[in-house]
Coordinates of C-alpha atoms in Angstrom, one line a residue:
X1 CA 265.3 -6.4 -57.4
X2 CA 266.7 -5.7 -60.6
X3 CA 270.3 -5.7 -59.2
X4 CA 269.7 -9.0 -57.2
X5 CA 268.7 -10.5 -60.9
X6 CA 271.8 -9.5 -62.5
X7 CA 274.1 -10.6 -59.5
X8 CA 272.4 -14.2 -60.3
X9 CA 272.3 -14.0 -63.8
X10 CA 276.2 -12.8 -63.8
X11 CA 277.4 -15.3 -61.5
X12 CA 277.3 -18.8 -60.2
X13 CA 275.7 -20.3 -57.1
X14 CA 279.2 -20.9 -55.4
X15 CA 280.6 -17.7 -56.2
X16 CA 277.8 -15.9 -55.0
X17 CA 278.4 -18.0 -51.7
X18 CA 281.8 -17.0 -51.7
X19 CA 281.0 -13.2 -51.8
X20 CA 278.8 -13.6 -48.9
X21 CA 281.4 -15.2 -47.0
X22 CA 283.9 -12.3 -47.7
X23 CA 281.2 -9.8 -46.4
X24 CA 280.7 -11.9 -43.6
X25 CA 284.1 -11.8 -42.8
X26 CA 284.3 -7.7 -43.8
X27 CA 281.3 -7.0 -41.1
X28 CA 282.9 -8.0 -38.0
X29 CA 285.9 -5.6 -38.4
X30 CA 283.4 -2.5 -40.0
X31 CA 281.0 -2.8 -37.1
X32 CA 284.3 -2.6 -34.7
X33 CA 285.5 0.1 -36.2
X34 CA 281.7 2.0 -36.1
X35 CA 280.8 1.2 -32.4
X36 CA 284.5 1.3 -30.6
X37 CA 286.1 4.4 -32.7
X38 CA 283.8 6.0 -34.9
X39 CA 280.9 6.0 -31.9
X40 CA 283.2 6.6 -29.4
X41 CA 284.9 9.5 -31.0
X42 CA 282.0 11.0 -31.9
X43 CA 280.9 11.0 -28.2
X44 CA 283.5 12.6 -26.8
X45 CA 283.6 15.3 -29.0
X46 CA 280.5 15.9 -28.0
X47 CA 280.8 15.5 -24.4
X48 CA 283.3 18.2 -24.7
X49 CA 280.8 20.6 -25.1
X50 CA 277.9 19.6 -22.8
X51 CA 277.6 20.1 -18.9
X52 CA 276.6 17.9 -16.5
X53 CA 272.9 18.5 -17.3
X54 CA 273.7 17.9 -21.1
X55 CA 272.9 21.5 -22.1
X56 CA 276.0 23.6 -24.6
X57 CA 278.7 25.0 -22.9
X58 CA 282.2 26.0 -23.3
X59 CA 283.1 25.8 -19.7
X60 CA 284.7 22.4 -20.1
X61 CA 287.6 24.1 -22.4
X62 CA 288.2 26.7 -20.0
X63 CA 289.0 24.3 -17.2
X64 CA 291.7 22.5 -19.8
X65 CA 292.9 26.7 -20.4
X66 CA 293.5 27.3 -16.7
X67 CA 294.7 23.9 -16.0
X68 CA 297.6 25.0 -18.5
X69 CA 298.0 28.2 -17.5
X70 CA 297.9 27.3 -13.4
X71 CA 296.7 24.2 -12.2
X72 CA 293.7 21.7 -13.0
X73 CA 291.5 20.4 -9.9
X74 CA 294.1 17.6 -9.1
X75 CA 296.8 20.2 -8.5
X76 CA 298.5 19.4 -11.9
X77 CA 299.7 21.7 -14.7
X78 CA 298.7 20.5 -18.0
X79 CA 301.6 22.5 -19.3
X80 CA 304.5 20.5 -17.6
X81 CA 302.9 17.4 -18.3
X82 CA 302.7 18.3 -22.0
X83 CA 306.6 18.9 -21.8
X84 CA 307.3 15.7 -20.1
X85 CA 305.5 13.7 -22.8
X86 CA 307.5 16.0 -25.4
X87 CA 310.6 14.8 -23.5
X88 CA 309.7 11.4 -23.3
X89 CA 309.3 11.2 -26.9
X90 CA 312.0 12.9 -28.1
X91 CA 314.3 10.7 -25.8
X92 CA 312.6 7.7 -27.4
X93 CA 312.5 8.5 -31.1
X94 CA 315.1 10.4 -31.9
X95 CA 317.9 9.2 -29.1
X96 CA 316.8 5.5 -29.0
X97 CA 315.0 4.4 -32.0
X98 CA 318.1 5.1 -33.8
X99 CA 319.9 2.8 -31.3
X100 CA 317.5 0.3 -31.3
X101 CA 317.7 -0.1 -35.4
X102 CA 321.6 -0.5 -34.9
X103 CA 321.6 -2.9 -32.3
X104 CA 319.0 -4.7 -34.2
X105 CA 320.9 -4.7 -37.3
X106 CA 324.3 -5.9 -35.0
X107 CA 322.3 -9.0 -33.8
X108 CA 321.1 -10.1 -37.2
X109 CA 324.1 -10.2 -38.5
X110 CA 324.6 -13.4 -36.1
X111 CA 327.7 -12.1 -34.3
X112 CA 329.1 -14.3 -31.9
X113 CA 326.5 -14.7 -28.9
X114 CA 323.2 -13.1 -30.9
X115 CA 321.0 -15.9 -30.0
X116 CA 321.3 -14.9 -26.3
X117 CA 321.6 -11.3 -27.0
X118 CA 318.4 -11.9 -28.6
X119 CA 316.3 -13.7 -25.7
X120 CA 317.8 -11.0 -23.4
X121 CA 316.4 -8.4 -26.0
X122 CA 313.0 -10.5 -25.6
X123 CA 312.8 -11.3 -22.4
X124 CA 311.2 -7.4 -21.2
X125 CA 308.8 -7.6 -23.8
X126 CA 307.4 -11.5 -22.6
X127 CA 307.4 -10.2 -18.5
X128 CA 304.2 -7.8 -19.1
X129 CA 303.9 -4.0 -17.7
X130 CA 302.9 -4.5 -14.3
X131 CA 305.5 -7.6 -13.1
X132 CA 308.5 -5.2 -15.1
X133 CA 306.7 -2.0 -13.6
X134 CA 307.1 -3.6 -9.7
X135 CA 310.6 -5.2 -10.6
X136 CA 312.3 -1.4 -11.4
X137 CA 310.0 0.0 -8.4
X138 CA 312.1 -2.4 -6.1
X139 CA 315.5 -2.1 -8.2
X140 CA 315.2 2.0 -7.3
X141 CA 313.5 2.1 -3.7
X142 CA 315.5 3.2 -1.0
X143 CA 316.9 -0.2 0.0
X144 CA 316.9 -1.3 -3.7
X145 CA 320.1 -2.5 -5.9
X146 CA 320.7 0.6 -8.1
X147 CA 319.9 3.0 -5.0
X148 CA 323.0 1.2 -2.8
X149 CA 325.1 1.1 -6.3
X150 CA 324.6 4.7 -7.3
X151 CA 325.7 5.5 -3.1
X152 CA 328.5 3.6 -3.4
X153 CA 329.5 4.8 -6.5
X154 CA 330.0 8.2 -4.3
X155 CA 326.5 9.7 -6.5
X156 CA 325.3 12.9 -4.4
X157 CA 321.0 11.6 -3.7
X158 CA 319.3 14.0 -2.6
X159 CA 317.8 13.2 0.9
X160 CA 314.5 12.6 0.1
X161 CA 315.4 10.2 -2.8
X162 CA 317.8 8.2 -0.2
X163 CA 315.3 8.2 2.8
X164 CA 312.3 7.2 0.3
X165 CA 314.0 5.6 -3.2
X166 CA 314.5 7.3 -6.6
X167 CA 311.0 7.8 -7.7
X168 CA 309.7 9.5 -4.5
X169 CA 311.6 12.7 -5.3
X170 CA 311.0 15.8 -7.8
X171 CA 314.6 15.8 -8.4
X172 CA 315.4 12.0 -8.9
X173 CA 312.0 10.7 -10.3
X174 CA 311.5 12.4 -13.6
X175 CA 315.0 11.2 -14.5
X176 CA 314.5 7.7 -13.3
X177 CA 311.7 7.4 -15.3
X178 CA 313.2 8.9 -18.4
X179 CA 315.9 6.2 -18.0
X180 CA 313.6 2.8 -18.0
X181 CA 311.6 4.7 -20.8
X182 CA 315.2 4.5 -22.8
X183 CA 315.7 1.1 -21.8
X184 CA 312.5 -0.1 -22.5
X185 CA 312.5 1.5 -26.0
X186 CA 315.9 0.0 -27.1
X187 CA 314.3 -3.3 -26.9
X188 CA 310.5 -2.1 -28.2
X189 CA 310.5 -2.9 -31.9
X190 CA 313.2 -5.2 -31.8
X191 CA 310.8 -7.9 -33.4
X192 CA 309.6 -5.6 -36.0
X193 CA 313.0 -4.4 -37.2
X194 CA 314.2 -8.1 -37.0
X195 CA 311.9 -9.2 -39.5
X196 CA 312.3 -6.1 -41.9
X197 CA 316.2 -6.7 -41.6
X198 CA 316.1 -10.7 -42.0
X199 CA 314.2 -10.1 -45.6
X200 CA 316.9 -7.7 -46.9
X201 CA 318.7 -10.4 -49.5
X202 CA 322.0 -11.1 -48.6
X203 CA 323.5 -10.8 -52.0
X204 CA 323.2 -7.2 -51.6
X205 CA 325.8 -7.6 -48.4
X206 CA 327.8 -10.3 -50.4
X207 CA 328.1 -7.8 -53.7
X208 CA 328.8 -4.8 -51.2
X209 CA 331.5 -6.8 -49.2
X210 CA 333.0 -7.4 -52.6
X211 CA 333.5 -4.0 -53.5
X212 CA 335.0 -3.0 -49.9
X213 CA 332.3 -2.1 -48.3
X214 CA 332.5 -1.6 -44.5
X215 CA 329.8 -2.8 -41.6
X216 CA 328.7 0.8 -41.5
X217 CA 328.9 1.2 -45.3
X218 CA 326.6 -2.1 -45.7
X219 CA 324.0 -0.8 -42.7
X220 CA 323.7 2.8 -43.9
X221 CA 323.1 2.3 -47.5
X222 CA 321.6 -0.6 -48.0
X223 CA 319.8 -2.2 -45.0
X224 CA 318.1 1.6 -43.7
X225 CA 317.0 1.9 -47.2
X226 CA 315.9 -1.2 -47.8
X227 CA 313.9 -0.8 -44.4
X228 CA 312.7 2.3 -45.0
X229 CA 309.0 1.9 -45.4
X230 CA 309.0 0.0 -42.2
X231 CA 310.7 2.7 -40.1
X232 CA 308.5 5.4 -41.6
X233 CA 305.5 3.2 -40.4
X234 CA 306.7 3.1 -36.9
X235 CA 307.7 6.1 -36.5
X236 CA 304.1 7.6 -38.1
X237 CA 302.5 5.5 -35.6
X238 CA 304.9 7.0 -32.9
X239 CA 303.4 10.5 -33.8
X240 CA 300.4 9.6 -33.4
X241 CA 301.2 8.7 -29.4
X242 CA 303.0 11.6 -29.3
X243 CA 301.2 12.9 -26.4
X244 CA 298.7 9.7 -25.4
X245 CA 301.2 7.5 -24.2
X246 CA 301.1 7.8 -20.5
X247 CA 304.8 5.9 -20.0
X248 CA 303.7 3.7 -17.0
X249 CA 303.5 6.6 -14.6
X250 CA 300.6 5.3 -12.6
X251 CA 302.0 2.5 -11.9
X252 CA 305.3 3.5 -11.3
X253 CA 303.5 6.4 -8.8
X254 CA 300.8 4.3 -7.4
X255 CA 298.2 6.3 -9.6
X256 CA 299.5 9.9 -7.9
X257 CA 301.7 11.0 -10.7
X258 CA 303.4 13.4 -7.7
X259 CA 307.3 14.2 -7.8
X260 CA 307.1 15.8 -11.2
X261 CA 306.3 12.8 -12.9
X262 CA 302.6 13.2 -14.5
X263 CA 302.4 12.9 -18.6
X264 CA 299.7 14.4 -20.4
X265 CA 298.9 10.8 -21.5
X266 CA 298.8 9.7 -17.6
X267 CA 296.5 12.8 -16.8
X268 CA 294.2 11.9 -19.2
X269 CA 293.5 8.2 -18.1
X270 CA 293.6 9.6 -14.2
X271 CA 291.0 12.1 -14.6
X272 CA 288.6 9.6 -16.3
X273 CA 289.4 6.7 -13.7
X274 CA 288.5 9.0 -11.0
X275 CA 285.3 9.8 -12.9
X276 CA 284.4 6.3 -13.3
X277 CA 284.9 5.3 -9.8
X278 CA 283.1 8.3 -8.3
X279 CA 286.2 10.3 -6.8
X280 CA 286.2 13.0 -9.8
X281 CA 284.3 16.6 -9.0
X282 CA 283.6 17.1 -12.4
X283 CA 282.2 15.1 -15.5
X284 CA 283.3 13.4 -18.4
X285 CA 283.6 16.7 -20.5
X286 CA 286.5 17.9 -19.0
X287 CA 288.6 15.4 -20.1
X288 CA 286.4 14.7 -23.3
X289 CA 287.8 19.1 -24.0
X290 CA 291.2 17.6 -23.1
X291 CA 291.1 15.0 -25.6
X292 CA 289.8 17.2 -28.6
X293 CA 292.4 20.1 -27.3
X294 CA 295.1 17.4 -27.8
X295 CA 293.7 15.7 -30.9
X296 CA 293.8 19.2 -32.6
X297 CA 297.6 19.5 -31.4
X298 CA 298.4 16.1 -32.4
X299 CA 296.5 15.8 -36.0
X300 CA 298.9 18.7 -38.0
X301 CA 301.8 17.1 -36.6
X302 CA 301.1 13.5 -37.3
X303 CA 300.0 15.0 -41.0
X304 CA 303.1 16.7 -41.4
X305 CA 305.4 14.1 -40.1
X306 CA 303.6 11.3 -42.2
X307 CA 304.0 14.0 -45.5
X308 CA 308.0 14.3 -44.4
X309 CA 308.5 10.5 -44.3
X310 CA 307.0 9.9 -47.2
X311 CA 308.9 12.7 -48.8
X312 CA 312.0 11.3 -47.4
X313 CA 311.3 7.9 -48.6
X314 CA 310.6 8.7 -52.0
X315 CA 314.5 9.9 -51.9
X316 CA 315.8 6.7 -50.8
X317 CA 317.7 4.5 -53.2
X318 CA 317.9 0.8 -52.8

């Protein structure tokens, strides 16, 4: 009571209102953040270590051990899914993130054409997953565009890929799907980098232009650096999907993730669909073990990578 009496005493009526409206506001976001992560979290880590019946055991983390050595109950190794996700990323991070921030920085520049280079950039991003995911399931089926162009183009298909289209084969689909990820990704944080570019002041260009320097010149050491803090945000929060991200595959594989083609991220949201519908022979604490196996992977290397960016941005000079 004594604490209420000085919060009166110390301030007015209508500033004591407006405290209570910022907690007001405050709650909503806290109690999120308590039921849907901190609950949930803290209920799958414990699922991983109950049975069926609820009792302790460590059974659940031997399934996610053979299912890396061999094969889990879905006839899918955990280990080559792992290595596609690794792939994946790699391709997307350190292949086309770098692409994306210099065709980004091209466009803002306001060459001749950006404006429509820039709605064709957008245009992927406004169609959604599913109507882009059926539009490149057609474009490489069997009687689809690229399928007849690659033929023509004299490309050796495999049989399989040509009687059934690109994705239905272990030797086609893996690449296929590589591809749209780099295609995709070019255009992924074209809006972010936009903005981060666009607030770069342009005397810095006009004083560099003035002393000789080149488009390259300009880009290299003074937009990236100026950017910096924005790329090392994106590309922490790409660490942190390092191995969640399941890249589409279910829909691009009707939910099967057959022909080589199944992500750690897509196993993970598989096995607890099939739980949730009935169709799974095992419980939730499989995949709850496969979750904290992966979180331990995942939370050195995010901590590291976060520590290196940070490292490397305290280097940069504007």
């Amino acid at each position: 009571m004594k604490i209420f009496d000085r919060v009166k005493k110390n301030y007015s009526k209508l500033e004591r209102r407006d405290f209570l409206f910022a907690y007001l506001i405050v709650l909503f976001p806290v109690a999120q953040f308590l039921i849907f992560w901190f609950y949930v979290n803290a209920s799958s880590i414990g699922l991983a270590f109950q049975d069926s019946m609820g009792n302790f055991t460590w059974a659940n983390f031997k399934m996610v051990y053979n299912g890396f050595v061999d094969e889990d109950m879905l006839g899918i190794n955990l280990g080559d899914s792992l290595l596609r996700s690794f792939i994946l990323w790699i391709v997307g991070e350190g292949f086309i993130f770098p692409i994306t921030l210099i065709t980004t920085y091209v466009l803002t520049k306001k060459i001749v054409g950006h404006y429509v280079f820039r709605v064709i950039y957008y245009i992927p991003g406004l169609m959604g997953a599913i109507i882009w995911t059926l539009l490149i399931k057609e474009m490489v089926a069997y009687s689809g565009p690229i399928t007849k162009t690659l033929l023509s183009l004299g490309v050796d298909l495999p049989l399989g890929a040509r009687k059934n289209g690109l994705l239905r084969h272990e030797d086609t689909a893996f690449v296929t799907l590589l591809t749209v990820r780099s295609i995709m990704g070019i255009v992924g944080n074209n809006a972010v980098l936009t903005g981060a570019y666009t607030r770069v002041p342009d005397e810095l260009f006009e004083s560099a232009e003035l002393d000789g320097a080149g488009f390259f010149t300009q880009m290299f050491k003074i937009a990236i650096p100026c950017i910096w803090a924005t790329i090392c945000t994106l590309l922490t929060f790409a660490l942190c999907s390092i191995f969640t991200c399941d890249y589409n595959v279910w829909l691009f594989t009707d939910g099967t993730g057959r022909y080589g083609t199944s992500t750690i991220g897509f196993q993970l949201f598989n096995l607890t669909y099939r739980l949730s519908t009935g169709s799974g022979s095992t419980g939730y604490g499989y995949p709850a073990a496969l979750g904290v196996v992966l979180t331990a992977i995942t939370l050195p290397v995010v901590l590291v990578g976060k520590h290196l960016l940070e490292k490397m941005s305290e280097n940069v000079e504007v």
